[in-house]
mmCIF file of C-alpha atoms and ligand atoms in Angstrom:
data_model
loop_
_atom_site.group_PDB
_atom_site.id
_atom_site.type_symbol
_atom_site.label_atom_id
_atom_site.label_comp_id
_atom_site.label_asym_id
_atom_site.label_seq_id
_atom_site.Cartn_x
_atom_site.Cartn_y
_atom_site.Cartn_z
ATOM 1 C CA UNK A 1 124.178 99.660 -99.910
ATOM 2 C CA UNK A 2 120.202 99.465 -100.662
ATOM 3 C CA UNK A 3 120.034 101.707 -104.019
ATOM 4 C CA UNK A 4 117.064 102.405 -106.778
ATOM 5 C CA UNK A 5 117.413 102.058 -110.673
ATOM 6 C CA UNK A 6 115.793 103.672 -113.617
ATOM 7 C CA UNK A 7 116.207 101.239 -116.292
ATOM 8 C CA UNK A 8 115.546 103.730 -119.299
ATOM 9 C CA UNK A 9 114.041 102.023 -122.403
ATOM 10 C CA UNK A 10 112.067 104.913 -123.643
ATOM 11 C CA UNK A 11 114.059 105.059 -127.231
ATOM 12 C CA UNK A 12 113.359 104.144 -130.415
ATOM 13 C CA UNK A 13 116.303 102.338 -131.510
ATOM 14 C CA UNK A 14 116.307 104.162 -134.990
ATOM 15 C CA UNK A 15 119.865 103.449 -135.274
ATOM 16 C CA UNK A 16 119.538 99.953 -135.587
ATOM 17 C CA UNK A 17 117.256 99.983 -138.445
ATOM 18 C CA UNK A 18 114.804 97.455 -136.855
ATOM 19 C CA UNK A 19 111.473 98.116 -137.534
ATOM 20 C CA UNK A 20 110.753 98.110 -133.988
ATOM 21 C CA UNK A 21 112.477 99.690 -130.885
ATOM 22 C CA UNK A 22 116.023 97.437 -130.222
ATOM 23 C CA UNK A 23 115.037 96.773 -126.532
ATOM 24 C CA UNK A 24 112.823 93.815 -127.577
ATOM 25 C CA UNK A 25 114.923 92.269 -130.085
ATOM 26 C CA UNK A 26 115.909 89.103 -128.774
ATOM 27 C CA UNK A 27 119.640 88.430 -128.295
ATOM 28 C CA UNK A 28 118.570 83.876 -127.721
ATOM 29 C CA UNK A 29 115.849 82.561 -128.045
ATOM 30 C CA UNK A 30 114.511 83.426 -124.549
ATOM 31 C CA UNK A 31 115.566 86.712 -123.718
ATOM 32 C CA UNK A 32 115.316 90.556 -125.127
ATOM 33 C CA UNK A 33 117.353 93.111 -124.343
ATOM 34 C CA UNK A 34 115.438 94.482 -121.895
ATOM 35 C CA UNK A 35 115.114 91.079 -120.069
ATOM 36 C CA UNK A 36 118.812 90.995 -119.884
ATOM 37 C CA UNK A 37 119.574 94.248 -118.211
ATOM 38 C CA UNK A 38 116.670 94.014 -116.043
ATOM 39 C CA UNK A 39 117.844 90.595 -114.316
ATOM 40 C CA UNK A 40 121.116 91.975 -113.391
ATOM 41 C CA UNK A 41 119.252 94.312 -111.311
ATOM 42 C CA UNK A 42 116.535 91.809 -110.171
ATOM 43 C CA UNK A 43 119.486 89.601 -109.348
ATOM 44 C CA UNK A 44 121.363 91.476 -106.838
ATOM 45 C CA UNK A 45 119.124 91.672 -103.180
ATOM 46 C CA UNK A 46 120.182 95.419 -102.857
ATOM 47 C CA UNK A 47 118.525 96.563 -105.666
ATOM 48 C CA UNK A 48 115.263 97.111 -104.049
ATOM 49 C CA UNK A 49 113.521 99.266 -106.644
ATOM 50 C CA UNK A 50 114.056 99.082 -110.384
ATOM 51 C CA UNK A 51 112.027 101.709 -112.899
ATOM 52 C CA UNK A 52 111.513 100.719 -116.167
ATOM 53 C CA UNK A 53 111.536 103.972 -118.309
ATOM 54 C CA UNK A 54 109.607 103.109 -121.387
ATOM 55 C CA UNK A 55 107.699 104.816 -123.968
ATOM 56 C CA UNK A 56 104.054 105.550 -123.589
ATOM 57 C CA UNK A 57 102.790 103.468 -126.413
ATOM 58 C CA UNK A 58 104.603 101.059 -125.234
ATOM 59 C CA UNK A 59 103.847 100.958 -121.591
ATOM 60 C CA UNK A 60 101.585 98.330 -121.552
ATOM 61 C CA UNK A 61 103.135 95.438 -123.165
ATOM 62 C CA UNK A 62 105.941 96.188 -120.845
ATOM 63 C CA UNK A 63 103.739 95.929 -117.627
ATOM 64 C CA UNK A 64 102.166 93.159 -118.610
ATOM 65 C CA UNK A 65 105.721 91.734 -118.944
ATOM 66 C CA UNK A 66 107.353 92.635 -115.735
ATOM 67 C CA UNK A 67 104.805 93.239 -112.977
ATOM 68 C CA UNK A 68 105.499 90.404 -111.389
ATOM 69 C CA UNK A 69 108.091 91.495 -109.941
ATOM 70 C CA UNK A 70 107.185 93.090 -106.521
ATOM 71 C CA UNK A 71 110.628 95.553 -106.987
ATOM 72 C CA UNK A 72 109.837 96.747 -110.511
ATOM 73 C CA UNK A 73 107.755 99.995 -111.421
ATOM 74 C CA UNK A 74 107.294 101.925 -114.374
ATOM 75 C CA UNK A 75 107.632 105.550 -115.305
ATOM 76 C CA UNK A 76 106.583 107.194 -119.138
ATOM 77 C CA UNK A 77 109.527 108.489 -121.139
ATOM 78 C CA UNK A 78 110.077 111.444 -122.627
ATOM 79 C CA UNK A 79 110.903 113.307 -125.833
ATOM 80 C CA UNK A 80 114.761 112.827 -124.766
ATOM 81 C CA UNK A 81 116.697 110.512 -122.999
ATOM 82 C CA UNK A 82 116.888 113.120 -120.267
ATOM 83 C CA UNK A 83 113.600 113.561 -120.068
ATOM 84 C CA UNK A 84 112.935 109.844 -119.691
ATOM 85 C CA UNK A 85 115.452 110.018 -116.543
ATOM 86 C CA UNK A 86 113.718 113.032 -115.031
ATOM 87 C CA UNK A 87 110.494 111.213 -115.479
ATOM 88 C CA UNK A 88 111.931 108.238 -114.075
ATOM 89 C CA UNK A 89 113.890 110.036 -110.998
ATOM 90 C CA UNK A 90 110.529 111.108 -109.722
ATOM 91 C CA UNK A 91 109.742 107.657 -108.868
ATOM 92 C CA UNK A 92 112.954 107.023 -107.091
ATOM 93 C CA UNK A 93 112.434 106.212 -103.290
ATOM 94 C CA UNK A 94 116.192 105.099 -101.831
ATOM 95 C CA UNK A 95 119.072 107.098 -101.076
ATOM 96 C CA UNK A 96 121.116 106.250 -104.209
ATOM 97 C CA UNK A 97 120.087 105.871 -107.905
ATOM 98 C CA UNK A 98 121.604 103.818 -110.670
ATOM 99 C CA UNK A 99 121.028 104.891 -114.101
ATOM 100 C CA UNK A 100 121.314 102.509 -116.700
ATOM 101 C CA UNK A 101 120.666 101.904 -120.677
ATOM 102 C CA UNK A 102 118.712 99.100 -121.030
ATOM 103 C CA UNK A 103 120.593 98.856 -124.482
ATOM 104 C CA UNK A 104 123.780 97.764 -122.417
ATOM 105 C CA UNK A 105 122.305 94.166 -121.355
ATOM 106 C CA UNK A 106 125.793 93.019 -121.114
ATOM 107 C CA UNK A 107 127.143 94.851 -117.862
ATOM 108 C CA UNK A 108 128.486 92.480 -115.755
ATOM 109 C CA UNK A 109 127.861 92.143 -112.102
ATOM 110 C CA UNK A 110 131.019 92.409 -110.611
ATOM 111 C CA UNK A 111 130.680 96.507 -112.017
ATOM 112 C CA UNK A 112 127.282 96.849 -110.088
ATOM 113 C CA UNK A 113 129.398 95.878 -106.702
ATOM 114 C CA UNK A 114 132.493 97.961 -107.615
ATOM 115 C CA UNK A 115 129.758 100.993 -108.206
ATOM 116 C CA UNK A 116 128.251 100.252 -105.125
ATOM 117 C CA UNK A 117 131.215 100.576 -103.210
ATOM 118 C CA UNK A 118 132.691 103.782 -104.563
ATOM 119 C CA UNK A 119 129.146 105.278 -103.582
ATOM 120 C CA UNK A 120 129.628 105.075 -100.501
ATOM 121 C CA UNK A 121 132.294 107.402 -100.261
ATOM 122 C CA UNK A 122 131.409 109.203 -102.971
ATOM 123 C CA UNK A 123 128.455 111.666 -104.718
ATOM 124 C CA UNK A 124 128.717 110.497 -107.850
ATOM 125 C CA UNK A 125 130.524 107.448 -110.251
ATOM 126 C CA UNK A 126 130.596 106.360 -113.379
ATOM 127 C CA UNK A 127 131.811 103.132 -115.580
ATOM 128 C CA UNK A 128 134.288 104.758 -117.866
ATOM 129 C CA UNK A 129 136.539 103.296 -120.772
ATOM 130 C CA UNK A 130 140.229 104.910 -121.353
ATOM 131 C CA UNK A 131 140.486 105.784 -125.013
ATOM 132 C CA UNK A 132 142.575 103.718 -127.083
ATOM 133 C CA UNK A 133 142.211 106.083 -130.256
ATOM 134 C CA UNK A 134 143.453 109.666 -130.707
ATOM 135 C CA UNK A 135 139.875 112.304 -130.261
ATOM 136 C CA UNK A 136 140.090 115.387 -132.467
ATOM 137 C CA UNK A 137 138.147 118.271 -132.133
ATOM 138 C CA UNK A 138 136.169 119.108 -135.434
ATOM 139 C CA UNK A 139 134.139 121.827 -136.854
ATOM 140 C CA UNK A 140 133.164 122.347 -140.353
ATOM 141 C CA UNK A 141 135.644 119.138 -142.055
ATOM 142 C CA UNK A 142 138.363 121.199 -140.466
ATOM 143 C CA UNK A 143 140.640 119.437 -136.897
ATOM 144 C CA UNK A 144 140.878 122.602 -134.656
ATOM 145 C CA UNK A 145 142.698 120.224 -132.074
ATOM 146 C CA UNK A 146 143.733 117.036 -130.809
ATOM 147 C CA UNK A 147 143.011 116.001 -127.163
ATOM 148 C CA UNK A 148 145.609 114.567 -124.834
ATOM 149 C CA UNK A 149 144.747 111.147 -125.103
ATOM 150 C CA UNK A 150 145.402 109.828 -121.896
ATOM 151 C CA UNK A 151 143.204 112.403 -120.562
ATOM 152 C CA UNK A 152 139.869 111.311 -122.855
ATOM 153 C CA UNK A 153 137.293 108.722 -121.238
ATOM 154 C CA UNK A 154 134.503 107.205 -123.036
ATOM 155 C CA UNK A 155 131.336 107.344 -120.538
ATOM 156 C CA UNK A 156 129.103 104.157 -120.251
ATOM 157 C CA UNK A 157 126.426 103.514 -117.916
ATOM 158 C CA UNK A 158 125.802 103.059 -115.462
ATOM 159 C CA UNK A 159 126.164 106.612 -113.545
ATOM 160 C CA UNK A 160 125.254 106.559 -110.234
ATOM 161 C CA UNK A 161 124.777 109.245 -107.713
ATOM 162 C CA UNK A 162 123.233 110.255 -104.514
ATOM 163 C CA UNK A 163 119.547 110.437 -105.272
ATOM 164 C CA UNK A 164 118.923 114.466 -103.992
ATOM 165 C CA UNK A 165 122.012 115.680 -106.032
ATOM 166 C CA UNK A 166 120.864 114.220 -109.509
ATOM 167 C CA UNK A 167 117.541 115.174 -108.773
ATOM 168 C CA UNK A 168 118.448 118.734 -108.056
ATOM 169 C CA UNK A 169 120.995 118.987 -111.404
ATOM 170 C CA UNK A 170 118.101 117.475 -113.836
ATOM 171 C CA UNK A 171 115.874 120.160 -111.825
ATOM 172 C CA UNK A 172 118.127 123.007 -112.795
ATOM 173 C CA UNK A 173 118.420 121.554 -116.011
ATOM 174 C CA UNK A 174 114.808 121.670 -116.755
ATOM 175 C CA UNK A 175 114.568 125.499 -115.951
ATOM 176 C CA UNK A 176 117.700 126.436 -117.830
ATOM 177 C CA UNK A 177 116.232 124.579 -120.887
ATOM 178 C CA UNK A 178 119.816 122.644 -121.241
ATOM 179 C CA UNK A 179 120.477 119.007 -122.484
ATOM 180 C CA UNK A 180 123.436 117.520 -121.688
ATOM 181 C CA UNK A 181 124.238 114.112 -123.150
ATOM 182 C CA UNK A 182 124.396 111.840 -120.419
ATOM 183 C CA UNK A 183 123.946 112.234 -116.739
ATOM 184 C CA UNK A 184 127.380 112.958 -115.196
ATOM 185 C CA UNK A 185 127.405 116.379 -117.360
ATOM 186 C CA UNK A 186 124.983 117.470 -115.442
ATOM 187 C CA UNK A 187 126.726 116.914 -112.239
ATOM 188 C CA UNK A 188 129.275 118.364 -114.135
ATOM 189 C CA UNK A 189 127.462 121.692 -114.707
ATOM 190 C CA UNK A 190 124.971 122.293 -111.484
ATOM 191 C CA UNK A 191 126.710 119.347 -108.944
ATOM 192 C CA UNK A 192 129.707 121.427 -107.566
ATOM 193 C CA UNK A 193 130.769 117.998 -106.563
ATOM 194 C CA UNK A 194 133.846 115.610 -107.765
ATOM 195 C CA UNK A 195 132.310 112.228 -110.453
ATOM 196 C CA UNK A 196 134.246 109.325 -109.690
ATOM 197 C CA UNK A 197 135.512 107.309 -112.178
ATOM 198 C CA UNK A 198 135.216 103.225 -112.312
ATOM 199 C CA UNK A 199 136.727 101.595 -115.138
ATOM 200 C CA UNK A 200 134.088 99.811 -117.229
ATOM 201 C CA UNK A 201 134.581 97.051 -119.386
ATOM 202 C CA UNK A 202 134.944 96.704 -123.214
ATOM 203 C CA UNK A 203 132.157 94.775 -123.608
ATOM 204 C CA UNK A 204 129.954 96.915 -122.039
ATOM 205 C CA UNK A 205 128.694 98.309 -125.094
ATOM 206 C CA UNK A 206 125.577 100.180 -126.020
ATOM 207 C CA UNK A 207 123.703 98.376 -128.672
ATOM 208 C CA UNK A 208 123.331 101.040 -131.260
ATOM 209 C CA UNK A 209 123.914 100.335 -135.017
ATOM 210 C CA UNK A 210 122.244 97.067 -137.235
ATOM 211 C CA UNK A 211 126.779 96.067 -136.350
ATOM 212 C CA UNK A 212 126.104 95.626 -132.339
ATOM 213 C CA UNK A 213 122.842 93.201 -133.148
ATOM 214 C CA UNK A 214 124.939 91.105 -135.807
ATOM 215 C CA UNK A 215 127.555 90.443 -132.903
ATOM 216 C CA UNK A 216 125.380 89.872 -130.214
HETATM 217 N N1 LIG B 1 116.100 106.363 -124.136
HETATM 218 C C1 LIG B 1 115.009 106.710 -123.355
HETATM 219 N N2 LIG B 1 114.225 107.789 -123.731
HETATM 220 C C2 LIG B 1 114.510 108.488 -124.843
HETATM 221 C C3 LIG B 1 115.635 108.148 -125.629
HETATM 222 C C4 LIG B 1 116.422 107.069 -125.243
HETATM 223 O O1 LIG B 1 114.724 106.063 -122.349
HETATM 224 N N3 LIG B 1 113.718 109.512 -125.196
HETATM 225 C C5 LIG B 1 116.908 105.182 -123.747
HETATM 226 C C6 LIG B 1 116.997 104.113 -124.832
HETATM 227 O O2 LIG B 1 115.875 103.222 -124.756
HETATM 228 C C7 LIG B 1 118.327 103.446 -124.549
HETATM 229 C C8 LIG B 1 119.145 104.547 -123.842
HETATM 230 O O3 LIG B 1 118.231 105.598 -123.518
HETATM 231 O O4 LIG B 1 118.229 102.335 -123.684
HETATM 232 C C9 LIG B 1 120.290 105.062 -124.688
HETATM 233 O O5 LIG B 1 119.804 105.764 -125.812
HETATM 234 P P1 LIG B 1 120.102 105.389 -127.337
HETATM 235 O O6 LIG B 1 121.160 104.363 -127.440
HETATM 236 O O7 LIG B 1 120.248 106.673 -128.088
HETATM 237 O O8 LIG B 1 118.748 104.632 -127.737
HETATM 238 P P2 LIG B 1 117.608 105.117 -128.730
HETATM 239 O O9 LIG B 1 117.341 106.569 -128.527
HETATM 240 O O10 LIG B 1 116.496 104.143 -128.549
HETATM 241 O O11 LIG B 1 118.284 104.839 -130.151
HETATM 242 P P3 LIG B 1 118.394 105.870 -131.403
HETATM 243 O O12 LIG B 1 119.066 107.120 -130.854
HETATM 244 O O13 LIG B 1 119.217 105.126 -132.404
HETATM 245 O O14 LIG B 1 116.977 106.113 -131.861
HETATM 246 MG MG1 LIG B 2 118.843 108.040 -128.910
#
């Protein structure tokens, strides 16, 4: 299945406390972060677009980085992560789109093809992580209740979905002036269509705090 991918890279990595945005901190000596995630997707022949999603002061070291690659375009970011996808989604030319953190370079390949196939029958997917600890609801230092463990996922990327139905929820998103916090809530809220879930993998983690570079 021929799909698209926004690679979103738009961030500033504040989190980390680098003193420069965490995609282009270098996990060896010859690749970034961004290098990483972006040759899984250059890697695999049915990938046959790939936007990078990066900030607008940043935009042209990145081009001058990547345009070799016949497959890969670029798209500004915005304000938001979402924002960064919307920009990116306009871009999108195939059927299906792939959204993916480029902060995640360590997905591993076999999760692209097992995402692949479940959208084929399906709308929409998503790598997802069964929670091993117990997730209270909080508000104001005070629990007001505990979830049901076995029901509580932790979302990873990437979410994929049928191109016209992620456009149209980040469209109706834009005019309600809502922000969800990844991409699957807002299938959750305008798709009126069942997310799949794939199970992800452990070490799929998003690089976030100064902790994820040190054990990288
Ligand atoms: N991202 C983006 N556009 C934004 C914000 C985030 O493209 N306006 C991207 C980041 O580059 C990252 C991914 O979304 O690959 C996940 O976001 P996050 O981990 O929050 O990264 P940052 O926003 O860069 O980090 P922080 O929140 O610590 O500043
Ligand atoms: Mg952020």
């Amino acid at each position: 299945m021929k799909y698209s991918t926004i690679l979103l890279a738009a961030g500033k990595g504040s989190r980390t406390n680098l003193d420069y945005n965490k995609v282009f901190y270098h996990l060896d000596t010859e690749r970034t972060v961004l290098d990483t995630s972006l040759s899984l997707f250059l890697k695999d022949p049915d990938c046959t677009q790939i936007i990078i999603v990066c900030a607008p002061y940043e935009l042209d070291e990145v081009q001058s980085l990547y345009s070799q690659y016949p497959q890969v375009e670029f798209a500004q970011g915005g304000e938001t992560r979402q924002a960064s996808v919307y920009n990116g989604l306009k871009k999108v030319c195939e059927n299906h789109v792939f959204i993916h953190d480029a902060a995640r370079p360590f997905l591993k390949p076999y999760l692209i093809e097992q995402l692949k196939k479940t959208l084929e029958t399906e709308n929409a997917c998503l790598l997802m992580i069964p929670s091993t600890d117990t997730v209270k609801i909080v508000e104001a230092g005070y629990v007001i209740k505990t979830l049901t463990r076995d029901q509580v996922y932790r979302a990873q990327t990437p979410q994929c979905f049928k191109t016209e139905l992620i456009r149209k929820c980040h469209e109706k998103a834009v005019t309600a002036k809502k922000t969800a916090t990844d991409d699957a809530q807002l299938v959750e809220w305008y798709g009126k269509t069942p997310i799949r879930i794939v199970y992800g993998d452990e070490e799929n983690t998003k690089i976030t705090l100064p902790s994820d570079l040190s054990n990288s």
